[in-house]
Amino acid sequence: MIQVPTALWAHTAFDLAAWGAGLGLSVVLHRWRLRGLTEAVAGKVGGGYFAALAAGAIPGAWLAGSLNSLQNAQPALSHSVVGALVGAIVGVEVYKALRGVKGSTGGMFVGPFALGVVIGRWGCLFAGKPDGTYGAPTALPWAVDLGDGIGRHPVQAYESLAMALFLAVYLEGLARRRPWAMRRGFYALCLWYGATRFGWEFLKPYPSLIGPLNLFHVLCGGLVAYGWVYYRASLVRDRAEGRALPVPGPDHEPV
């Protein structure tokens, strides 16, 4: 069992680091690969886009987190990153439908979100049990002791490492200008994050909502469905518009 030093302030410290790193990565990706995408999105979504995103993300984060944590033995308000993501998607998709905007507009957020999870989840781990994101008891050799003498799944580390893997593959896709990364990266993110987090939720002692499933299982299932439907729709739209198919070549460019 691994002894983990904990302090509640670690959550805030890692959150700030995650926000800073995400902002820095967004600047790098904009200059490196996503300038055209960002400018195209900015030209069609209008000024209300970010207001719609915030109007969905903020209440989504607190509503999802609190609906889960208020069922605990010690009820408390809390927020959730998956709730923020789902809320942001709902807000943006409603806004896009009202304005008649087609196609993905989330590509600029893929790298920053993934890196934010990679860093931020370590803050959840080092914040200890008061953070409320700890894993279920386990006897595995890499179980962590958060100060109560009980070995637990380091679910925060699982989630961080899973997103680090996605981020590495995504950056490789951008480097080679892969269509999935350039045009459908956000839908791929929703598929990966939703599917992996769905699995990690079975390793958390959260109150059940439907059978063995908790609230976050339901939200993650929705993310997977959203990512799959919109990813496929984007492929169909590309074929209908006659976009170039990627053919391997010396420069890995679509021809």
CSV table of C-alpha atoms in Angstrom, one decimal:
chain,number,residue,atom,x,y,z
A,1,MET,CA,0.0,0.0,0.0
A,2,ILE,CA,1.3,3.4,-1.0
A,3,GLN,CA,1.1,6.2,1.6
A,4,VAL,CA,0.0,9.4,0.0
A,5,PRO,CA,0.6,12.8,1.8
A,6,THR,CA,-2.6,14.8,1.6
A,7,ALA,CA,-3.6,18.4,2.1
A,8,LEU,CA,-6.9,20.0,1.0
A,9,TRP,CA,-5.1,23.0,-0.6
A,10,ALA,CA,-3.6,20.6,-3.1
A,11,HIS,CA,-6.8,20.6,-5.1
A,12,THR,CA,-6.7,24.4,-5.6
A,13,ALA,CA,-3.0,24.3,-6.4
A,14,PHE,CA,-3.3,21.7,-9.1
A,15,ASP,CA,-6.5,23.3,-10.4
A,16,LEU,CA,-4.6,26.5,-11.0
A,17,ALA,CA,-1.7,24.6,-12.6
A,18,ALA,CA,-4.2,22.8,-14.8
A,19,TRP,CA,-5.9,26.1,-15.9
A,20,GLY,CA,-2.5,27.7,-16.6
A,21,ALA,CA,-1.2,24.7,-18.5
A,22,GLY,CA,-4.4,24.4,-20.5
A,23,LEU,CA,-4.2,28.1,-21.5
A,24,GLY,CA,-0.6,27.8,-22.5
A,25,LEU,CA,-1.3,24.7,-24.6
A,26,SER,CA,-4.2,26.4,-26.3
A,27,VAL,CA,-1.9,29.2,-27.4
A,28,VAL,CA,0.7,26.7,-28.7
A,29,LEU,CA,-1.8,24.7,-30.6
A,30,HIS,CA,-3.4,27.8,-32.1
A,31,ARG,CA,-0.1,28.9,-33.5
A,32,TRP,CA,1.0,25.4,-34.5
A,33,ARG,CA,-2.0,23.7,-36.1
A,34,LEU,CA,-5.3,25.2,-35.2
A,35,ARG,CA,-5.2,28.8,-36.3
A,36,GLY,CA,-7.3,28.2,-39.4
A,37,LEU,CA,-9.8,26.1,-37.4
A,38,THR,CA,-10.1,28.7,-34.6
A,39,GLU,CA,-10.6,31.6,-37.0
A,40,ALA,CA,-13.2,29.6,-39.0
A,41,VAL,CA,-15.2,28.8,-35.8
A,42,ALA,CA,-14.9,32.4,-34.6
A,43,GLY,CA,-16.3,33.6,-37.9
A,44,LYS,CA,-19.5,31.6,-37.7
A,45,VAL,CA,-20.5,31.2,-34.1
A,46,GLY,CA,-20.9,34.8,-33.0
A,47,GLY,CA,-20.3,36.6,-29.7
A,48,GLY,CA,-22.9,34.6,-27.8
A,49,TYR,CA,-21.0,31.3,-28.2
A,50,PHE,CA,-18.9,31.6,-25.1
A,51,ALA,CA,-21.8,32.9,-23.1
A,52,ALA,CA,-23.8,29.8,-24.1
A,53,LEU,CA,-20.8,27.6,-23.2
A,54,ALA,CA,-20.5,29.2,-19.7
A,55,ALA,CA,-24.3,29.1,-19.2
A,56,GLY,CA,-24.2,25.3,-19.7
A,57,ALA,CA,-20.8,24.5,-18.1
A,58,ILE,CA,-21.1,26.3,-14.7
A,59,PRO,CA,-24.6,25.0,-13.6
A,60,GLY,CA,-23.7,21.6,-15.2
A,61,ALA,CA,-20.6,21.3,-13.0
A,62,TRP,CA,-22.3,22.2,-9.7
A,63,LEU,CA,-25.6,20.4,-10.4
A,64,ALA,CA,-23.9,17.1,-11.3
A,65,GLY,CA,-21.4,17.3,-8.5
A,66,SER,CA,-24.0,18.3,-5.9
A,67,LEU,CA,-26.6,15.8,-6.9
A,68,ASN,CA,-24.0,13.1,-6.2
A,69,SER,CA,-22.4,14.5,-3.1
A,70,LEU,CA,-25.6,15.4,-1.4
A,71,GLN,CA,-26.5,11.7,-1.1
A,72,ASN,CA,-23.4,11.0,1.0
A,73,ALA,CA,-23.4,10.4,4.7
A,74,GLN,CA,-22.0,14.0,5.1
A,75,PRO,CA,-23.9,16.0,2.4
A,76,ALA,CA,-22.1,18.9,0.7
A,77,LEU,CA,-22.2,20.9,-2.4
A,78,SER,CA,-19.5,20.0,-5.0
A,79,HIS,CA,-18.7,20.4,-8.7
A,80,SER,CA,-17.8,17.9,-11.4
A,81,VAL,CA,-15.7,18.2,-14.5
A,82,VAL,CA,-17.8,15.7,-16.4
A,83,GLY,CA,-20.9,17.7,-15.4
A,84,ALA,CA,-19.2,20.9,-16.7
A,85,LEU,CA,-18.4,19.1,-20.0
A,86,VAL,CA,-21.9,17.8,-20.5
A,87,GLY,CA,-23.5,21.2,-19.5
A,88,ALA,CA,-21.2,23.0,-22.0
A,89,ILE,CA,-22.1,20.6,-24.8
A,90,VAL,CA,-25.8,21.1,-24.1
A,91,GLY,CA,-25.5,24.9,-24.0
A,92,VAL,CA,-23.4,25.1,-27.2
A,93,GLU,CA,-25.5,22.6,-29.2
A,94,VAL,CA,-28.7,24.6,-28.3
A,95,TYR,CA,-26.9,27.8,-29.3
A,96,LYS,CA,-25.7,26.3,-32.6
A,97,ALA,CA,-29.1,24.9,-33.4
A,98,LEU,CA,-30.7,28.3,-32.9
A,99,ARG,CA,-28.1,30.0,-35.2
A,100,GLY,CA,-28.0,27.2,-37.8
A,101,VAL,CA,-24.3,26.5,-37.2
A,102,LYS,CA,-23.2,23.1,-38.5
A,103,GLY,CA,-20.1,21.1,-37.8
A,104,SER,CA,-17.8,20.8,-34.8
A,105,THR,CA,-16.8,23.9,-33.0
A,106,GLY,CA,-15.0,22.3,-30.0
A,107,GLY,CA,-11.6,21.5,-31.6
A,108,MET,CA,-9.8,24.3,-29.9
A,109,PHE,CA,-10.8,22.9,-26.5
A,110,VAL,CA,-9.6,19.3,-27.0
A,111,GLY,CA,-5.9,19.7,-26.0
A,112,PRO,CA,-6.5,22.1,-23.1
A,113,PHE,CA,-9.3,20.0,-21.6
A,114,ALA,CA,-7.3,16.8,-21.8
A,115,LEU,CA,-4.2,18.4,-20.2
A,116,GLY,CA,-6.4,20.0,-17.6
A,117,VAL,CA,-7.7,16.5,-16.6
A,118,VAL,CA,-4.1,15.1,-16.6
A,119,ILE,CA,-2.9,17.7,-14.1
A,120,GLY,CA,-6.0,18.4,-12.2
A,121,ARG,CA,-6.8,14.8,-11.2
A,122,TRP,CA,-3.5,14.7,-9.2
A,123,GLY,CA,-4.8,17.5,-7.1
A,124,CYS,CA,-7.9,15.4,-6.4
A,125,LEU,CA,-5.6,12.6,-5.3
A,126,PHE,CA,-3.4,14.7,-3.0
A,127,ALA,CA,-6.4,16.5,-1.5
A,128,GLY,CA,-7.3,13.2,0.1
A,129,LYS,CA,-10.6,11.9,1.4
A,130,PRO,CA,-12.2,15.4,2.0
A,131,ASP,CA,-12.1,15.9,-1.7
A,132,GLY,CA,-14.7,13.2,-2.2
A,133,THR,CA,-13.2,11.7,-5.3
A,134,TYR,CA,-11.4,8.7,-3.7
A,135,GLY,CA,-11.6,5.2,-4.9
A,136,ALA,CA,-13.2,2.1,-3.5
A,137,PRO,CA,-11.1,-0.2,-1.2
A,138,THR,CA,-8.8,-2.7,-2.9
A,139,ALA,CA,-6.0,-5.0,-1.9
A,140,LEU,CA,-4.0,-4.4,-5.1
A,141,PRO,CA,-0.3,-3.6,-4.5
A,142,TRP,CA,-0.6,-0.1,-5.9
A,143,ALA,CA,-3.5,0.8,-3.5
A,144,VAL,CA,-3.2,4.2,-1.9
A,145,ASP,CA,-3.6,5.1,1.8
A,146,LEU,CA,-5.1,8.6,2.0
A,147,GLY,CA,-4.7,8.8,5.8
A,148,ASP,CA,-7.3,6.4,7.0
A,149,GLY,CA,-5.3,3.2,6.8
A,150,ILE,CA,-7.5,1.8,4.0
A,151,GLY,CA,-6.0,0.8,0.7
A,152,ARG,CA,-8.0,2.4,-2.2
A,153,HIS,CA,-8.0,2.4,-6.0
A,154,PRO,CA,-6.1,5.6,-7.1
A,155,VAL,CA,-8.9,6.4,-9.5
A,156,GLN,CA,-7.6,9.9,-10.0
A,157,ALA,CA,-4.3,8.6,-11.3
A,158,TYR,CA,-6.2,6.1,-13.6
A,159,GLU,CA,-8.1,9.0,-15.1
A,160,SER,CA,-5.0,11.2,-15.4
A,161,LEU,CA,-3.0,8.5,-17.2
A,162,ALA,CA,-5.9,7.6,-19.5
A,163,MET,CA,-6.2,11.2,-20.6
A,164,ALA,CA,-2.4,11.5,-21.0
A,165,LEU,CA,-2.6,8.6,-23.5
A,166,PHE,CA,-5.4,10.3,-25.4
A,167,LEU,CA,-3.5,13.6,-25.4
A,168,ALA,CA,-0.4,11.9,-26.8
A,169,VAL,CA,-2.4,10.3,-29.6
A,170,TYR,CA,-4.2,13.5,-30.3
A,171,LEU,CA,-1.0,15.5,-30.6
A,172,GLU,CA,0.4,12.9,-33.0
A,173,GLY,CA,-2.8,13.2,-35.0
A,174,LEU,CA,-2.4,17.0,-35.2
A,175,ALA,CA,1.3,16.6,-36.2
A,176,ARG,CA,0.3,14.4,-39.1
A,177,ARG,CA,-2.8,16.4,-39.9
A,178,ARG,CA,-5.1,13.4,-39.4
A,179,PRO,CA,-8.7,14.3,-40.3
A,180,TRP,CA,-10.0,12.8,-37.1
A,181,ALA,CA,-7.8,15.1,-35.0
A,182,MET,CA,-8.2,18.2,-37.2
A,183,ARG,CA,-11.9,18.0,-37.7
A,184,ARG,CA,-13.4,15.5,-35.2
A,185,GLY,CA,-11.0,15.8,-32.3
A,186,PHE,CA,-13.7,17.0,-29.9
A,187,TYR,CA,-16.0,14.1,-30.7
A,188,ALA,CA,-13.1,11.7,-30.2
A,189,LEU,CA,-12.4,13.3,-26.8
A,190,CYS,CA,-16.0,12.8,-25.8
A,191,LEU,CA,-15.9,9.1,-26.8
A,192,TRP,CA,-12.6,8.4,-25.0
A,193,TYR,CA,-13.3,10.4,-21.9
A,194,GLY,CA,-16.8,9.1,-21.6
A,195,ALA,CA,-15.8,5.5,-22.1
A,196,THR,CA,-12.8,5.5,-19.8
A,197,ARG,CA,-14.5,7.5,-17.0
A,198,PHE,CA,-17.5,5.1,-17.3
A,199,GLY,CA,-15.2,2.3,-16.3
A,200,TRP,CA,-13.5,4.2,-13.5
A,201,GLU,CA,-16.9,4.9,-11.9
A,202,PHE,CA,-17.2,1.3,-11.0
A,203,LEU,CA,-14.2,1.8,-8.7
A,204,LYS,CA,-15.7,4.6,-6.7
A,205,PRO,CA,-18.0,4.3,-3.7
A,206,TYR,CA,-20.6,6.7,-5.0
A,207,PRO,CA,-24.3,6.2,-4.4
A,208,SER,CA,-26.1,4.3,-7.1
A,209,LEU,CA,-28.8,5.8,-9.3
A,210,ILE,CA,-29.9,3.0,-11.6
A,211,GLY,CA,-28.9,-0.5,-10.5
A,212,PRO,CA,-25.1,-0.5,-10.2
A,213,LEU,CA,-24.8,2.8,-12.1
A,214,ASN,CA,-24.2,6.1,-10.4
A,215,LEU,CA,-25.0,9.6,-11.8
A,216,PHE,CA,-21.7,9.9,-13.6
A,217,HIS,CA,-22.2,6.6,-15.4
A,218,VAL,CA,-25.3,8.1,-16.9
A,219,LEU,CA,-23.5,11.3,-17.9
A,220,CYS,CA,-20.6,9.4,-19.4
A,221,GLY,CA,-22.9,7.2,-21.3
A,222,GLY,CA,-24.4,10.3,-22.7
A,223,LEU,CA,-21.0,11.6,-23.7
A,224,VAL,CA,-20.2,8.4,-25.5
A,225,ALA,CA,-23.5,8.5,-27.4
A,226,TYR,CA,-23.0,12.1,-28.3
A,227,GLY,CA,-19.4,11.5,-29.5
A,228,TRP,CA,-20.3,8.5,-31.6
A,229,VAL,CA,-23.4,10.1,-33.3
A,230,TYR,CA,-21.7,13.4,-34.1
A,231,TYR,CA,-18.4,11.7,-35.2
A,232,ARG,CA,-20.3,9.5,-37.6
A,233,ALA,CA,-22.4,12.5,-38.8
A,234,SER,CA,-19.2,14.4,-39.5
A,235,LEU,CA,-17.8,11.6,-41.6
A,236,VAL,CA,-21.0,11.5,-43.6
A,237,ARG,CA,-20.9,15.2,-44.1
A,238,ASP,CA,-17.3,15.1,-45.3
A,239,ARG,CA,-18.2,12.4,-47.9
A,240,ALA,CA,-21.2,14.4,-49.0
A,241,GLU,CA,-19.1,17.5,-49.4
A,242,GLY,CA,-16.4,15.6,-51.3
A,243,ARG,CA,-13.6,16.3,-48.9
A,244,ALA,CA,-10.2,14.8,-49.8
A,245,LEU,CA,-9.5,11.4,-48.4
A,246,PRO,CA,-6.2,11.0,-46.5
A,247,VAL,CA,-3.7,9.0,-48.6
A,248,PRO,CA,-0.3,8.1,-47.0
A,249,GLY,CA,2.5,10.1,-48.6
A,250,PRO,CA,5.9,11.5,-47.7
A,251,ASP,CA,4.3,14.5,-46.0
A,252,HIS,CA,1.2,12.7,-44.7
A,253,GLU,CA,-1.0,15.4,-46.2
A,254,PRO,CA,-4.5,14.7,-47.6
A,255,VAL,CA,-4.5,14.6,-51.4
